[in-house]
CSV table of C-alpha atoms in Angstrom, one decimal:
chain,number,residue,atom,x,y,z
A,1,UNK,CA,69.4,197.8,175.1
A,2,UNK,CA,71.9,195.3,175.8
A,3,UNK,CA,70.2,192.7,176.0
A,4,UNK,CA,72.9,190.1,176.1
A,5,UNK,CA,74.7,191.8,179.6
A,6,UNK,CA,70.8,191.9,181.3
A,7,UNK,CA,69.8,188.9,180.5
A,8,UNK,CA,73.1,187.6,181.8
A,9,UNK,CA,72.1,189.8,184.9
A,10,UNK,CA,68.7,187.6,184.7
A,11,UNK,CA,71.0,183.7,184.7
A,12,UNK,CA,72.3,185.0,188.4
A,13,UNK,CA,68.9,185.9,189.1
A,14,UNK,CA,68.2,182.6,187.9
A,15,UNK,CA,70.9,180.8,189.6
A,16,UNK,CA,70.4,183.1,193.2
A,17,UNK,CA,66.9,182.0,193.9
A,18,UNK,CA,67.7,178.2,192.5
A,19,UNK,CA,70.8,177.9,194.8
A,20,UNK,CA,68.6,179.6,198.2
A,21,UNK,CA,65.2,177.5,197.6
A,22,UNK,CA,66.9,174.1,196.1
A,23,UNK,CA,67.2,172.4,199.1
A,24,UNK,CA,63.4,172.6,199.9
A,25,UNK,CA,62.9,169.9,197.0
A,26,UNK,CA,65.9,167.8,198.8
A,27,UNK,CA,64.8,168.2,202.6
A,28,UNK,CA,64.6,164.0,203.2
A,29,UNK,CA,67.5,163.5,201.0
A,30,UNK,CA,70.1,165.6,202.3
A,31,UNK,CA,68.8,165.1,206.2
A,32,UNK,CA,69.0,161.4,205.6
A,33,UNK,CA,72.7,161.4,204.4
A,34,UNK,CA,73.4,163.9,206.9
A,35,UNK,CA,72.3,162.2,210.0
A,36,UNK,CA,68.7,164.8,210.8
A,37,UNK,CA,65.6,166.5,210.8
A,38,UNK,CA,64.1,168.2,208.4
A,39,UNK,CA,63.7,170.8,210.5
A,40,UNK,CA,67.5,171.3,210.9
A,41,UNK,CA,67.7,170.8,206.9
A,42,UNK,CA,64.8,173.3,206.4
A,43,UNK,CA,67.5,176.0,208.0
A,44,UNK,CA,70.0,175.5,204.5
A,45,UNK,CA,67.5,178.5,203.2
A,46,UNK,CA,66.9,180.5,206.9
A,47,UNK,CA,70.7,180.6,207.9
A,48,UNK,CA,70.7,181.3,203.4
A,49,UNK,CA,68.7,184.4,204.4
A,50,UNK,CA,69.9,185.3,207.4
A,51,UNK,CA,72.8,186.4,206.2
A,52,UNK,CA,71.8,188.1,203.5
A,53,UNK,CA,70.0,189.7,206.2
A,54,UNK,CA,73.3,190.5,208.0
A,55,UNK,CA,75.4,191.7,205.3
A,56,UNK,CA,73.2,193.3,202.8
A,57,UNK,CA,72.1,196.4,204.1
A,58,UNK,CA,76.1,197.4,205.4
A,59,UNK,CA,77.0,196.2,201.8
A,60,UNK,CA,75.3,198.2,199.4
A,61,UNK,CA,76.1,201.2,201.6
A,62,UNK,CA,79.8,200.6,201.8
A,63,UNK,CA,80.5,200.3,198.0
A,64,UNK,CA,77.9,202.5,196.3
A,65,UNK,CA,80.8,204.7,194.9
A,66,UNK,CA,82.9,201.9,193.5
A,67,UNK,CA,82.0,200.9,189.9
A,68,UNK,CA,79.7,198.4,189.3
A,69,UNK,CA,81.3,195.5,187.8
A,70,UNK,CA,84.2,194.8,189.8
A,71,UNK,CA,81.6,194.3,192.8
A,72,UNK,CA,79.4,191.9,190.8
A,73,UNK,CA,82.6,190.1,189.7
A,74,UNK,CA,83.8,189.3,193.4
A,75,UNK,CA,80.6,188.6,194.9
A,76,UNK,CA,79.5,184.8,192.0
A,77,UNK,CA,83.0,184.5,193.2
A,78,UNK,CA,82.7,184.5,196.8
A,79,UNK,CA,79.6,182.7,196.3
A,80,UNK,CA,80.8,180.4,193.9
A,81,UNK,CA,83.7,179.1,196.1
A,82,UNK,CA,80.9,179.1,198.9
A,83,UNK,CA,78.4,177.1,198.0
A,84,UNK,CA,80.7,174.7,196.5
A,85,UNK,CA,80.9,174.4,200.3
A,86,UNK,CA,78.2,173.0,201.1
A,87,UNK,CA,78.7,170.7,198.5
A,88,UNK,CA,81.3,168.6,199.1
A,89,UNK,CA,80.3,169.2,203.2
A,90,UNK,CA,80.3,166.1,205.3
A,91,UNK,CA,78.9,168.3,208.5
A,92,UNK,CA,76.0,170.1,209.3
A,93,UNK,CA,77.7,173.1,211.3
A,94,UNK,CA,79.4,173.5,208.4
A,95,UNK,CA,77.3,173.2,206.0
A,96,UNK,CA,75.3,175.8,208.1
A,97,UNK,CA,78.2,178.3,208.4
A,98,UNK,CA,78.8,177.6,204.2
A,99,UNK,CA,74.8,177.9,203.2
A,100,UNK,CA,75.0,181.8,205.4
A,101,UNK,CA,78.6,182.9,204.0
A,102,UNK,CA,76.6,181.9,200.7
A,103,UNK,CA,73.4,184.2,201.4
A,104,UNK,CA,75.9,187.0,202.4
A,105,UNK,CA,77.7,187.7,198.9
A,106,UNK,CA,73.8,186.9,197.7
A,107,UNK,CA,72.6,189.6,199.7
A,108,UNK,CA,75.1,191.9,197.8
A,109,UNK,CA,74.4,190.2,194.2
A,110,UNK,CA,70.8,191.0,194.9
A,111,UNK,CA,71.7,194.7,196.3
A,112,UNK,CA,73.2,195.4,192.9
A,113,UNK,CA,71.0,193.8,190.3
A,114,UNK,CA,68.1,196.4,189.8
A,115,UNK,CA,69.5,199.4,189.9
A,116,UNK,CA,72.7,198.2,187.9
A,117,UNK,CA,70.5,197.1,184.4
A,118,UNK,CA,68.6,200.7,184.5
A,119,UNK,CA,71.6,202.0,184.1
A,120,UNK,CA,73.2,199.9,181.3
A,121,UNK,CA,69.8,201.0,180.0
A,122,UNK,CA,68.8,203.1,178.0
A,123,UNK,CA,66.8,205.5,180.4
A,124,UNK,CA,63.0,205.9,178.7
A,125,UNK,CA,63.6,202.0,178.5
A,126,UNK,CA,64.7,201.5,182.3
A,127,UNK,CA,60.8,199.4,183.4
A,128,UNK,CA,61.6,197.0,180.6
A,129,UNK,CA,65.2,196.4,181.7
A,130,UNK,CA,63.9,195.9,184.9
A,131,UNK,CA,61.7,193.4,183.6
A,132,UNK,CA,63.9,191.6,182.0
A,133,UNK,CA,66.7,190.6,185.1
A,134,UNK,CA,63.6,190.3,187.2
A,135,UNK,CA,63.0,186.9,185.6
A,136,UNK,CA,65.8,184.5,186.3
A,137,UNK,CA,64.0,185.0,189.5
A,138,UNK,CA,60.9,183.0,188.6
A,139,UNK,CA,62.9,180.8,185.9
A,140,UNK,CA,65.0,179.7,189.1
A,141,UNK,CA,61.8,178.5,190.8
A,142,UNK,CA,60.4,177.1,187.2
A,143,UNK,CA,63.5,175.7,186.1
A,144,UNK,CA,66.3,175.8,189.6
A,145,UNK,CA,64.5,174.3,192.2
A,146,UNK,CA,62.6,171.8,191.2
A,147,UNK,CA,65.3,170.3,188.6
A,148,UNK,CA,67.8,170.6,191.4
A,149,UNK,CA,65.6,168.0,193.3
A,150,UNK,CA,65.2,166.0,190.1
A,151,UNK,CA,68.7,165.4,190.0
A,152,UNK,CA,69.6,165.4,193.9
A,153,UNK,CA,66.4,161.8,193.7
A,154,UNK,CA,68.3,160.6,191.3
A,155,UNK,CA,72.1,161.1,191.0
A,156,UNK,CA,73.2,162.1,195.0
A,157,UNK,CA,72.1,166.3,196.2
A,158,UNK,CA,75.9,166.7,196.1
A,159,UNK,CA,75.7,167.3,192.5
A,160,UNK,CA,72.9,169.5,192.4
A,161,UNK,CA,75.0,171.9,194.3
A,162,UNK,CA,77.8,171.3,192.3
A,163,UNK,CA,75.7,171.9,189.4
A,164,UNK,CA,75.2,175.4,190.3
A,165,UNK,CA,78.7,176.4,191.0
A,166,UNK,CA,79.7,175.0,188.0
A,167,UNK,CA,76.5,177.8,186.2
A,168,UNK,CA,78.0,180.5,188.2
A,169,UNK,CA,81.3,179.5,186.6
A,170,UNK,CA,79.8,180.0,183.2
A,171,UNK,CA,78.0,183.0,183.5
A,172,UNK,CA,81.0,184.4,185.6
A,173,UNK,CA,83.4,184.2,182.3
A,174,UNK,CA,80.5,185.6,180.0
A,175,UNK,CA,79.9,188.2,182.8
A,176,UNK,CA,83.3,189.6,182.8
A,177,UNK,CA,83.2,190.0,178.8
A,178,UNK,CA,79.6,190.9,178.1
A,179,UNK,CA,78.4,192.6,180.6
A,180,UNK,CA,79.4,196.9,180.5
A,181,UNK,CA,80.6,198.6,183.5
A,182,UNK,CA,78.7,200.9,185.6
A,183,UNK,CA,79.8,203.9,188.0
A,184,UNK,CA,79.0,204.2,191.2
A,185,UNK,CA,76.6,206.9,192.7
A,186,UNK,CA,78.0,210.1,193.2
A,187,UNK,CA,78.3,210.9,196.3
A,188,UNK,CA,76.4,214.2,196.5
A,189,UNK,CA,73.3,211.9,195.6
A,190,UNK,CA,73.8,209.4,199.2
A,191,UNK,CA,71.9,210.2,201.6
A,192,UNK,CA,72.3,208.4,204.8
A,193,UNK,CA,70.3,204.9,205.2
A,194,UNK,CA,67.9,206.7,207.5
A,195,UNK,CA,67.3,209.1,204.8
A,196,UNK,CA,66.1,206.4,202.6
A,197,UNK,CA,64.2,204.6,205.0
A,198,UNK,CA,62.3,207.9,205.6
A,199,UNK,CA,61.6,208.5,201.2
A,200,UNK,CA,58.0,208.4,201.0
A,201,UNK,CA,57.1,205.0,200.8
A,202,UNK,CA,60.0,203.4,200.6
A,203,UNK,CA,58.3,201.6,204.0
A,204,UNK,CA,55.1,200.3,203.8
A,205,UNK,CA,56.7,198.8,200.5
A,206,UNK,CA,59.2,196.9,202.8
A,207,UNK,CA,56.5,195.6,204.9
A,208,UNK,CA,53.7,194.5,202.3
A,209,UNK,CA,57.5,193.0,200.8
A,210,UNK,CA,58.1,191.0,204.7
A,211,UNK,CA,54.1,190.1,204.9
A,212,UNK,CA,53.5,188.2,201.6
A,213,UNK,CA,56.9,186.7,201.3
A,214,UNK,CA,56.5,184.9,204.9
A,215,UNK,CA,53.5,184.2,204.0
A,216,UNK,CA,54.7,182.6,200.6
A,217,UNK,CA,58.4,180.8,202.3
A,218,UNK,CA,56.7,179.6,205.0
A,219,UNK,CA,54.9,177.1,202.9
A,220,UNK,CA,56.8,176.6,199.8
A,221,UNK,CA,59.9,175.4,202.7
A,222,UNK,CA,57.7,173.2,203.8
A,223,UNK,CA,55.8,171.6,201.3
A,224,UNK,CA,57.2,168.3,201.0
A,225,UNK,CA,55.5,167.5,204.5
A,226,UNK,CA,52.2,170.1,203.6
A,227,UNK,CA,52.1,167.0,200.4
A,228,UNK,CA,53.3,163.9,202.9
A,229,UNK,CA,50.1,164.8,205.5
A,230,UNK,CA,48.1,165.9,202.6
A,231,UNK,CA,47.4,162.1,200.9
A,232,UNK,CA,46.8,163.9,197.8
A,233,UNK,CA,49.4,161.8,196.2
A,234,UNK,CA,51.5,165.0,194.5
A,235,UNK,CA,55.5,164.9,194.4
A,236,UNK,CA,56.9,167.4,195.5
A,237,UNK,CA,59.3,168.0,192.3
A,238,UNK,CA,56.2,168.1,190.5
A,239,UNK,CA,54.4,170.5,192.6
A,240,UNK,CA,57.3,173.0,192.5
A,241,UNK,CA,57.7,172.4,188.6
A,242,UNK,CA,54.1,174.0,188.1
A,243,UNK,CA,54.4,176.3,190.1
A,244,UNK,CA,57.5,177.5,188.5
A,245,UNK,CA,56.1,177.3,185.3
A,246,UNK,CA,53.1,179.3,186.1
A,247,UNK,CA,55.2,181.8,188.2
A,248,UNK,CA,56.7,182.9,184.4
A,249,UNK,CA,53.2,183.1,183.9
A,250,UNK,CA,53.0,185.1,186.6
A,251,UNK,CA,56.6,187.1,185.7
A,252,UNK,CA,54.5,188.1,181.2
A,253,UNK,CA,51.7,189.3,182.6
A,254,UNK,CA,53.5,191.8,185.3
A,255,UNK,CA,55.5,193.0,182.1
A,256,UNK,CA,52.1,194.0,180.6
A,257,UNK,CA,50.1,195.3,182.8
A,258,UNK,CA,52.5,197.1,185.3
A,259,UNK,CA,53.4,200.2,183.6
A,260,UNK,CA,49.4,200.9,183.4
A,261,UNK,CA,47.2,199.5,186.5
A,262,UNK,CA,50.5,199.4,189.1
A,263,UNK,CA,48.0,198.8,192.2
A,264,UNK,CA,44.8,196.5,190.0
A,265,UNK,CA,48.2,195.1,190.0
A,266,UNK,CA,48.9,194.0,193.0
A,267,UNK,CA,45.6,193.5,194.5
A,268,UNK,CA,45.0,191.7,192.6
A,269,UNK,CA,48.0,189.7,192.7
A,270,UNK,CA,47.8,189.2,196.4
A,271,UNK,CA,43.8,188.0,196.1
A,272,UNK,CA,43.9,185.4,193.9
A,273,UNK,CA,47.6,183.9,195.9
A,274,UNK,CA,44.6,184.1,199.1
A,275,UNK,CA,42.0,181.8,197.5
A,276,UNK,CA,45.1,180.1,196.2
A,277,UNK,CA,46.0,179.0,199.8
A,278,UNK,CA,42.2,178.8,200.7
A,279,UNK,CA,42.0,175.9,198.2
A,280,UNK,CA,45.3,174.3,199.5
A,281,UNK,CA,43.3,174.5,202.6
A,282,UNK,CA,39.8,172.9,202.3
A,283,UNK,CA,41.2,170.8,199.5
A,284,UNK,CA,44.3,169.3,200.1
A,285,UNK,CA,43.8,165.6,200.1
A,286,UNK,CA,42.5,166.5,195.9
A,287,UNK,CA,45.4,166.3,193.8
A,288,UNK,CA,43.9,168.4,191.0
A,289,UNK,CA,42.9,170.5,193.5
A,290,UNK,CA,46.4,171.1,194.7
A,291,UNK,CA,47.8,171.5,191.3
A,292,UNK,CA,45.6,174.1,189.6
A,293,UNK,CA,46.0,176.3,193.6
A,294,UNK,CA,49.6,176.2,192.9
A,295,UNK,CA,48.8,177.1,189.3
A,296,UNK,CA,46.4,180.4,191.3
A,297,UNK,CA,50.0,180.8,193.8
A,298,UNK,CA,51.9,180.6,191.8
A,299,UNK,CA,50.8,182.8,188.8
A,300,UNK,CA,49.9,185.1,191.8
A,301,UNK,CA,53.5,185.4,193.3
A,302,UNK,CA,55.4,185.2,190.2
A,303,UNK,CA,55.8,188.5,189.1
A,304,UNK,CA,55.9,189.9,193.3
A,305,UNK,CA,59.5,190.6,192.5
A,306,UNK,CA,59.3,192.9,189.6
A,307,UNK,CA,56.2,194.8,190.9
A,308,UNK,CA,57.6,195.1,194.3
A,309,UNK,CA,61.6,196.2,192.9
A,310,UNK,CA,59.6,198.4,190.6
A,311,UNK,CA,58.5,200.5,193.3
A,312,UNK,CA,60.6,200.5,195.6
A,313,UNK,CA,63.1,201.4,192.4
A,314,UNK,CA,60.3,205.0,191.9
A,315,UNK,CA,60.5,205.8,195.6
A,316,UNK,CA,64.1,204.6,195.6
A,317,UNK,CA,65.0,207.9,192.8
A,318,UNK,CA,68.6,208.5,192.6
A,319,UNK,CA,69.2,206.4,196.3
A,320,UNK,CA,67.2,203.8,194.1
A,321,UNK,CA,71.0,201.3,195.5
A,322,UNK,CA,69.9,201.7,198.6
A,323,UNK,CA,66.9,201.5,198.6
A,324,UNK,CA,66.8,198.5,196.9
A,325,UNK,CA,69.8,197.1,199.3
A,326,UNK,CA,66.1,197.4,201.7
A,327,UNK,CA,64.8,195.2,199.1
A,328,UNK,CA,66.6,191.2,199.6
A,329,UNK,CA,67.0,192.2,203.2
A,330,UNK,CA,63.4,191.8,203.4
A,331,UNK,CA,62.8,189.1,201.4
A,332,UNK,CA,65.2,186.9,203.3
A,333,UNK,CA,64.6,188.4,207.0
A,334,UNK,CA,61.0,187.4,205.8
A,335,UNK,CA,62.7,184.0,205.1
A,336,UNK,CA,64.5,183.5,207.8
A,337,UNK,CA,61.5,183.7,209.5
A,338,UNK,CA,60.0,181.6,207.2
A,339,UNK,CA,61.6,178.5,207.6
A,340,UNK,CA,61.4,179.3,211.7
A,341,UNK,CA,57.8,179.4,211.7
A,342,UNK,CA,57.4,176.4,209.1
A,343,UNK,CA,59.6,173.8,211.2
A,344,UNK,CA,58.0,175.2,214.6
A,345,UNK,CA,54.4,174.1,212.6
A,346,UNK,CA,54.7,171.0,211.1
A,347,UNK,CA,56.8,170.7,214.7
A,348,UNK,CA,53.7,170.6,216.4
A,349,UNK,CA,51.2,170.5,214.4
A,350,UNK,CA,51.2,169.0,210.7
A,351,UNK,CA,51.9,170.3,207.3
A,352,UNK,CA,48.6,170.9,206.9
A,353,UNK,CA,47.9,173.6,209.2
A,354,UNK,CA,50.7,176.4,206.7
A,355,UNK,CA,48.2,176.8,204.8
A,356,UNK,CA,46.6,179.1,206.8
A,357,UNK,CA,49.8,180.6,207.6
A,358,UNK,CA,49.9,181.3,204.2
A,359,UNK,CA,45.4,182.6,203.4
A,360,UNK,CA,46.2,184.5,207.5
A,361,UNK,CA,49.7,186.5,205.9
A,362,UNK,CA,48.1,187.2,203.0
A,363,UNK,CA,45.0,189.3,203.4
A,364,UNK,CA,47.7,190.9,205.7
A,365,UNK,CA,49.8,192.0,203.6
A,366,UNK,CA,46.7,193.3,201.0
A,367,UNK,CA,45.6,196.0,204.0
A,368,UNK,CA,48.7,197.4,203.8
A,369,UNK,CA,48.7,198.0,200.2
A,370,UNK,CA,45.4,199.7,200.7
A,371,UNK,CA,47.1,201.7,203.6
A,372,UNK,CA,50.0,202.7,201.1
A,373,UNK,CA,47.7,203.7,198.5
A,374,UNK,CA,48.4,206.9,199.2
A,375,UNK,CA,52.2,207.1,199.8
A,376,UNK,CA,53.6,203.8,197.7
A,377,UNK,CA,51.6,202.1,195.5
A,378,UNK,CA,50.3,204.8,193.0
A,379,UNK,CA,47.5,203.6,190.2
A,380,UNK,CA,49.2,204.3,188.0
């Protein structure tokens, strides 16, 4: 097993998630510095997601014949530079544009990480390789987002973004030195995009991703307004830290169970997620209840990426690169929609309504999993 190389791919996932979600913990600080509203700063996450949605599928489709390492290095470089612009910008429009292009480079990276990790690993241990690479995402939520929020609240929010660019620079150098190259997909194995979408199970997995991620991100992006309106007295950075740590537990549980009982694991994960939303709704004024709900939320959703990516990779077969390129698009389409939906909710109602969205969309995701049990979600 190429442990160091897989660890670096996981580190890249850490940076991607931290970079995308970090504004969630800095809404008030950034809004005050740039002289705008929290809703506008919430679009820092939405436009990143929009860049990913627009670019990922055509970029991965056009580059699937390229060798993987040069493509990865180029995308990391682009992310590093665009994030640096965000750190230096005093203009809201320029910041939003830089976030859009950062999301575009992120989409290229997300679209290739899973298949890259499997290609450089022994065939018999592809699932383990995928689990290792997937650790970066919950770790980014556990440490990257709350750490960025803490730095931004203590020093300046710009240092949070500058630190992220520095981390990307370090990973870029180590990837160049350590990660082995991998070939692109042979022309004979390439299905057109419509053919990949038509593979059994691919479409239903993508629908589950959109519903579940939309349920999650609507609350996660606007957790600060929710906590402000809840009266529980829980700081956003504390909740984000608790969520992130619990999400690491979720990925560990997923790694242990996923090969034996993937469908049951997905049912339980979404069910616990819905329960967490219920607690956030009915016990919002009680700090212990909010933190317990956050632990349930993080544990349930922490393994979501690995669970759904595993199913999507298997469904994609030889075209797993293209199948996986749909995953960040589905995730980020939901993130974009969540940013817009959450802004509408807190603008017209208040933050306490957000858990209702979490519950309803969680139920939709669970129904989709049940509906797709014969084509996408195998019992074992």
